[in-house]
XYZ file of C-alpha atoms in Angstrom:
486
model
C 116.463 85.421 87.773
C 120.208 85.894 88.268
C 121.601 86.720 91.675
C 123.788 89.562 90.344
C 120.933 91.443 88.651
C 118.659 90.853 91.617
C 121.195 92.211 94.099
C 122.252 95.128 91.914
C 118.668 96.305 91.664
C 117.861 95.631 95.315
C 120.909 97.557 96.501
C 119.174 100.850 95.779
C 116.763 100.050 98.587
C 118.131 98.643 99.722
C 130.582 89.715 124.759
C 129.264 93.240 125.282
C 129.169 95.277 128.481
C 125.496 95.605 129.360
C 124.740 99.032 130.817
C 121.034 99.455 131.604
C 121.744 102.740 133.379
C 122.062 104.535 130.030
C 118.970 103.007 128.466
C 116.155 105.321 127.355
C 118.055 108.514 127.950
C 115.810 110.388 125.551
C 112.582 109.149 127.150
C 113.288 108.633 130.820
C 110.812 111.307 131.829
C 108.129 110.506 129.267
C 104.704 109.443 130.498
C 102.800 109.233 127.208
C 102.488 106.929 124.198
C 105.591 108.358 122.497
C 107.585 106.122 124.841
C 106.698 103.503 122.218
C 109.123 105.135 119.762
C 111.776 106.304 122.216
C 115.462 105.524 121.711
C 117.250 102.759 123.563
C 120.913 103.647 123.915
C 122.408 100.284 124.929
C 121.726 96.592 125.327
C 119.726 95.436 128.343
C 121.483 93.280 130.901
C 119.663 90.116 132.017
C 117.291 91.074 134.800
C 114.539 89.402 136.781
C 111.011 90.643 136.184
C 108.773 91.457 139.124
C 105.505 89.531 139.426
C 102.746 92.112 139.877
C 99.670 89.951 139.335
C 98.626 86.299 139.624
C 100.765 83.212 139.260
C 102.414 81.578 136.251
C 100.478 78.507 135.055
C 102.062 75.114 135.591
C 103.507 73.740 132.364
C 104.394 77.086 130.797
C 108.138 77.138 130.176
C 110.109 78.727 127.380
C 111.311 81.943 125.812
C 109.344 84.708 124.147
C 111.497 86.583 121.622
C 110.325 89.989 120.387
C 111.827 92.200 117.684
C 111.274 95.824 116.831
C 113.090 99.086 116.083
C 114.609 100.812 119.114
C 117.208 103.326 117.891
C 115.971 106.088 115.591
C 117.958 109.226 116.397
C 121.621 110.191 116.220
C 123.228 113.640 116.611
C 124.135 113.979 112.938
C 120.756 112.891 111.546
C 117.804 110.666 112.432
C 115.495 108.155 110.823
C 112.300 109.687 109.486
C 110.184 106.520 109.438
C 109.167 104.134 112.242
C 110.185 101.064 110.215
C 113.829 102.163 109.905
C 115.118 102.013 113.481
C 117.785 99.506 114.536
C 116.415 96.107 115.563
C 116.488 95.331 119.299
C 115.769 91.672 120.049
C 114.153 91.056 123.433
C 114.376 87.728 125.263
C 111.702 87.019 127.891
C 112.340 83.719 129.647
C 109.636 81.975 131.678
C 110.700 79.069 133.899
C 109.684 77.721 137.310
C 107.048 80.392 137.704
C 109.544 83.241 137.216
C 110.400 85.516 134.311
C 113.457 87.458 133.176
C 114.372 89.884 130.400
C 117.468 90.624 128.334
C 117.816 92.520 125.045
C 120.518 93.167 122.453
C 120.726 95.107 119.234
C 121.354 93.131 116.060
C 124.947 93.914 115.079
C 124.263 94.807 111.448
C 126.474 96.667 108.950
C 123.817 99.383 108.970
C 124.176 99.891 112.702
C 127.969 99.847 112.554
C 128.084 102.351 109.663
C 125.677 104.718 111.383
C 127.355 104.421 114.768
C 130.662 105.426 113.176
C 129.012 108.294 111.293
C 127.005 109.491 114.287
C 123.983 109.743 111.983
C 121.239 107.573 110.466
C 122.532 107.735 106.895
C 121.583 104.383 105.335
C 118.406 104.421 103.236
C 115.457 102.412 104.510
C 111.778 101.827 103.965
C 110.906 105.492 104.357
C 114.169 107.180 105.378
C 116.252 108.706 102.564
C 119.986 108.120 102.258
C 122.412 110.533 103.825
C 125.292 112.028 101.885
C 127.754 109.490 103.287
C 125.562 106.406 102.803
C 127.389 103.223 101.841
C 125.300 100.641 99.973
C 126.716 97.732 97.991
C 123.791 95.337 98.541
C 120.537 94.923 100.460
C 122.198 93.775 103.669
C 124.010 97.100 104.009
C 120.613 98.646 104.800
C 119.191 95.617 106.615
C 117.871 96.764 110.014
C 117.007 93.206 111.216
C 114.133 94.846 113.075
C 110.862 93.141 112.157
C 110.513 89.561 113.404
C 112.365 86.441 114.569
C 112.330 82.698 113.970
C 114.156 79.748 115.513
C 116.209 77.722 113.034
C 118.887 75.072 113.466
C 119.897 76.042 116.992
C 119.999 79.720 116.063
C 117.652 82.649 116.315
C 117.148 84.584 113.091
C 116.297 88.285 113.252
C 114.272 89.060 110.138
C 113.781 92.061 107.892
C 111.918 91.894 104.575
C 114.440 92.899 101.919
C 117.597 91.085 102.994
C 119.106 88.077 104.741
C 118.258 86.704 108.177
C 120.651 87.843 110.911
C 121.758 84.791 112.912
C 121.925 85.253 116.688
C 122.697 83.070 119.682
C 119.307 82.146 121.192
C 120.662 82.332 124.754
C 123.012 85.328 124.720
C 121.522 87.143 121.684
C 125.034 87.665 120.335
C 124.975 88.366 116.582
C 126.663 85.767 114.373
C 126.308 87.558 111.035
C 123.897 87.247 108.155
C 122.859 83.706 107.298
C 123.289 82.635 103.667
C 120.849 79.935 102.622
C 122.863 79.016 99.509
C 126.168 80.518 98.331
C 124.857 81.617 94.928
C 121.821 83.238 96.608
C 123.721 85.322 99.122
C 121.799 88.479 99.994
C 118.502 87.333 98.474
C 115.533 88.733 100.430
C 113.832 86.601 103.065
C 110.519 88.057 104.260
C 109.850 88.648 107.953
C 106.703 86.466 107.823
C 107.661 82.860 107.095
C 104.816 80.336 107.211
C 105.562 77.289 109.357
C 103.688 74.039 108.905
C 102.708 71.984 111.995
C 105.618 69.597 111.333
C 108.085 72.511 111.269
C 108.642 72.903 107.519
C 109.062 76.569 106.581
C 107.848 78.430 103.488
C 108.906 81.973 102.742
C 109.345 84.485 99.944
C 112.006 86.853 98.749
C 110.364 89.553 96.645
C 111.692 92.246 94.355
C 109.369 93.986 91.910
C 107.626 91.312 89.797
C 110.106 88.568 90.694
C 110.226 86.315 93.738
C 112.075 83.406 95.244
C 109.970 80.767 97.012
C 112.046 79.439 99.887
C 111.319 75.995 101.358
C 113.234 75.010 104.498
C 113.272 71.906 106.650
C 112.287 72.168 110.306
C 115.959 72.606 111.260
C 116.378 75.558 108.898
C 118.208 73.628 106.163
C 117.332 74.772 102.655
C 115.238 72.274 100.685
C 114.407 74.398 97.644
C 114.694 77.942 96.277
C 112.415 78.391 93.306
C 112.217 81.607 91.222
C 108.760 82.678 90.081
C 107.229 85.566 88.174
C 104.506 87.642 89.829
C 101.544 89.130 87.940
C 102.475 92.597 89.198
C 105.182 94.353 91.207
C 103.092 94.835 94.352
C 104.451 95.684 97.773
C 104.514 92.327 99.602
C 105.120 92.342 103.354
C 103.256 89.119 104.181
C 101.692 86.095 102.512
C 99.843 83.042 103.786
C 99.419 79.309 103.145
C 97.077 76.357 103.422
C 98.235 72.743 103.623
C 98.369 72.590 99.823
C 98.760 76.155 98.583
C 100.656 79.419 98.973
C 98.468 82.524 98.805
C 99.863 85.927 97.784
C 97.597 88.969 97.990
C 98.927 91.536 95.503
C 97.649 94.961 96.468
C 97.548 97.839 93.964
C 100.436 99.594 95.700
C 102.827 99.013 92.830
C 106.593 99.402 92.479
C 107.156 101.773 89.573
C 110.482 103.540 90.200
C 113.969 102.473 91.275
C 114.565 105.057 93.985
C 115.417 105.219 97.655
C 113.819 105.159 100.115
C 111.857 102.073 99.128
C 108.372 103.487 99.749
C 109.017 106.390 97.367
C 109.168 103.974 94.444
C 105.601 102.720 94.943
C 102.387 104.245 93.562
C 98.817 103.590 94.722
C 96.748 102.404 91.726
C 93.306 101.480 93.150
C 91.762 101.298 89.677
C 93.745 98.078 89.138
C 92.064 96.330 92.077
C 93.691 93.546 94.103
C 94.985 90.311 92.624
C 95.337 87.100 94.616
C 97.850 84.541 93.378
C 97.396 80.928 94.545
C 100.337 78.561 93.985
C 100.351 74.779 94.351
C 103.042 73.839 96.899
C 103.741 70.577 95.081
C 104.166 72.291 91.694
C 104.721 76.050 91.804
C 104.038 76.336 88.070
C 100.374 75.571 88.784
C 98.694 78.848 89.642
C 95.329 80.582 89.845
C 94.655 84.326 89.947
C 91.620 85.886 91.630
C 90.398 89.475 91.335
C 89.169 91.556 94.283
C 88.439 95.183 95.111
C 91.347 97.493 95.926
C 92.753 97.172 99.436
C 96.051 97.692 101.207
C 97.483 95.590 104.019
C 100.516 94.495 105.964
C 99.385 91.306 107.709
C 97.332 88.156 107.173
C 96.524 85.160 109.332
C 97.012 81.514 108.351
C 94.771 80.386 105.483
C 92.701 77.226 105.507
C 91.052 75.097 102.849
C 87.876 72.992 102.845
C 87.323 69.694 101.036
C 85.736 71.398 98.014
C 88.811 73.606 97.512
C 87.437 76.818 99.033
C 90.247 78.867 100.612
C 89.658 81.311 103.465
C 92.061 83.752 105.071
C 91.838 86.633 107.514
C 93.441 89.924 106.585
C 93.910 93.294 108.278
C 92.843 95.559 105.433
C 93.110 99.310 104.917
C 91.502 101.421 102.183
C 94.891 102.915 101.194
C 98.594 102.538 102.145
C 98.491 105.927 103.862
C 99.727 104.551 107.185
C 102.840 103.077 105.560
C 103.560 106.328 103.729
C 102.598 109.030 106.251
C 101.219 107.461 109.410
C 104.406 105.660 110.419
C 106.362 108.887 109.909
C 103.901 110.720 112.151
C 104.220 108.042 114.843
C 107.970 108.596 114.978
C 107.344 112.338 115.326
C 104.727 111.801 118.037
C 102.109 113.538 115.911
C 98.907 111.628 116.726
C 96.731 114.103 114.833
C 98.214 112.941 111.496
C 97.768 109.213 112.129
C 94.787 107.306 110.733
C 95.376 103.607 111.353
C 92.139 102.578 109.610
C 92.733 98.802 109.686
C 89.612 96.651 109.338
C 89.658 92.929 110.081
C 88.222 91.061 107.090
C 87.782 87.555 105.737
C 88.682 86.721 102.140
C 87.024 83.670 100.584
C 88.335 82.170 97.339
C 85.816 79.842 95.691
C 86.687 76.973 93.344
C 84.641 78.694 90.622
C 87.166 81.552 90.523
C 85.226 84.136 92.525
C 86.729 86.064 95.446
C 84.729 87.658 98.256
C 85.733 90.141 100.983
C 83.699 90.311 104.212
C 84.561 93.084 106.663
C 83.958 92.660 110.388
C 84.204 96.290 111.461
C 86.859 95.332 114.029
C 89.991 97.437 114.299
C 92.713 94.790 114.438
C 96.357 94.096 113.563
C 99.098 91.483 114.088
C 96.960 88.320 113.618
C 98.162 85.061 115.118
C 96.650 81.559 115.169
C 97.309 78.201 116.839
C 100.567 76.860 115.306
C 99.258 73.275 115.507
C 96.530 74.237 113.008
C 98.670 76.256 110.585
C 97.180 75.871 107.098
C 94.376 73.651 108.392
C 90.688 74.363 109.041
C 90.417 76.447 112.213
C 88.119 78.774 114.123
C 90.271 81.162 116.152
C 92.604 84.098 115.613
C 94.002 86.610 118.084
C 94.709 90.255 117.278
C 96.017 93.420 118.844
C 93.423 96.137 118.484
C 91.112 98.598 120.139
C 93.008 101.728 119.139
C 91.857 104.435 121.585
C 91.449 108.162 121.120
C 94.297 108.878 123.540
C 97.026 107.316 121.387
C 97.263 105.793 117.889
C 98.386 102.254 118.792
C 96.523 99.198 120.094
C 95.483 99.035 123.731
C 93.887 95.570 123.892
C 93.549 92.132 122.358
C 90.677 90.265 120.748
C 90.141 86.556 120.096
C 87.943 86.071 117.043
C 85.810 82.916 116.614
C 85.182 82.806 112.863
C 82.762 79.894 112.991
C 80.480 81.447 115.594
C 81.016 85.066 114.525
C 81.991 85.997 118.080
C 84.720 88.132 119.640
C 86.182 88.145 123.125
C 88.216 91.198 124.119
C 90.457 92.438 126.883
C 91.320 96.135 127.236
C 94.585 97.045 128.974
C 93.394 100.623 129.458
C 94.307 104.064 128.199
C 97.820 104.024 129.658
C 99.163 101.011 127.725
C 100.230 99.972 124.240
C 99.244 96.365 123.534
C 101.500 94.232 121.365
C 101.128 91.009 119.391
C 100.060 87.943 121.406
C 101.359 84.445 120.610
C 99.472 81.197 121.208
C 101.511 78.721 123.269
C 99.861 75.256 123.311
C 99.224 73.665 126.669
C 101.431 70.527 127.039
C 99.342 67.464 126.238
C 96.488 69.513 124.800
C 95.158 69.003 121.288
C 92.098 71.250 120.930
C 92.498 74.534 119.081
C 93.452 77.405 121.378
C 93.927 75.023 124.292
C 96.816 76.963 125.754
C 98.004 80.418 126.702
C 98.422 83.733 124.963
C 101.812 85.179 125.860
C 102.777 88.706 124.973
C 103.918 92.116 126.065
C 102.574 95.602 126.532
C 104.184 98.954 127.152
C 102.715 100.517 130.284
C 103.621 104.117 129.584
C 101.729 105.290 132.659
C 104.096 103.185 134.806
C 107.037 103.630 132.380
C 107.589 99.889 132.224
C 107.416 96.954 129.822
C 105.092 94.187 131.032
C 104.875 90.479 130.170
C 101.415 88.873 130.299
C 99.944 85.368 130.168
C 96.251 84.808 129.298
C 94.086 81.710 129.119
C 93.500 81.667 125.350
C 89.867 80.614 125.794
C 89.106 83.232 128.468
C 90.863 86.453 127.507
C 88.061 88.685 128.828
C 88.940 87.483 132.332
C 92.263 89.279 132.034
C 95.828 88.041 132.505
C 96.502 84.926 134.542
C 99.729 86.620 135.536
C 101.737 89.748 134.759
C 105.422 90.541 135.275
C 106.916 94.024 135.096
C 110.400 95.098 133.977
C 112.467 97.938 135.397
C 112.725 99.463 131.910
C 110.250 100.664 129.304
C 111.201 99.351 125.873
C 109.700 100.789 122.669
C 106.980 98.976 120.767
C 107.869 95.805 118.892
C 106.438 94.338 115.699
C 106.612 90.533 115.847
C 107.979 87.645 117.836
C 108.119 83.905 118.463
C 107.786 81.620 121.464
C 110.168 78.671 121.853
C 108.884 76.158 124.390
C 111.269 74.360 126.684
C 110.325 71.223 128.555
């Protein structure tokens, strides 16, 4: 797979003055869930958060980074899909029992081009190109709006079809796109890297039926970049891994046309079923393929493997990709009547005899996270955002799932909040799974404020140990990372 052909094909899809006074101009008077897709007009100056409940636990110190789209509309033309807004990276610092917030937009070529044009003209996942669009490679449409990871003293803002955007972890100043190897400049780097307990990173760059398997050291240095062929050109947003294997679930949402926006080139082919590709980490040429019923998905949890070679993984499965095609457009329009999230938490089991099995739980769940100390290893627990209410189409609570005991423990924030992904932060000195805290955010649209919460990971039904509240309401994020500081 040559870099030039890869980039040519992918191209078709391809110190600031903080002024919080002008933030959220379009949504300052909103009191409903559409605050979750409101525009932010400027970066957020560092500000202290107000403690509104409880007390921060001793030993919890670090920074929660969150990433998500926060600028969708411009006078000359707007994004038409939730996934295509400009990435705003939030920095929530917890130290000495106090918390603070700052946020900055990733300074991408996309944002600069559209700021100059006064319109959202670059093509995206679901937004078509404007007449004045300028695209010479994938990073010209890179919104850097999906997730983050810490690497080599930097923070990387991640998208799925382009390079990581390097940022200063303290000031959030953008340092430009990070090139992992000169001859692979612009190669995609998914927003869902898998990190082993020792810090080694695995990731993919996917285009049609080709992929790069990235392997990075704990400090972000590139160890290997291996091209592979995929059995089909499925849409791949996430993958998972055990200690010994990479696991790619290839849904029958298949890339068939070279068009923009990206989603328009995919077709739903349920008659083809789902394929699951298992690759040996030590030798990527060794592979197994499993067959499963048709399903669509965005996110999976960490996989684990037993002594006999059985692989298990949790997945947030949908019957079709309708949410990606139409639901996320309706969210941006505030049209709840057209949104059917329809995500069912399920467990996939891959047996050594070549059989695959899907077991549905009936739980509405998204954004799975597990204990990072057990990544790829046998485990019991996962945490999800879920509990989508009738009053708005996004999550309003969190659930901790115990797979071994078939039990769930849930906390509901209530009808006036949007719950976001929760991240497990291990308790210093602890070693048991889920011995620690769940740290995450919610959007309290009733109070018009973003809130930062800390839960005891083993007692989520008891509610937050503590909650801080910001003076601003920031739109919903997708994914984040917690960096502990001793």
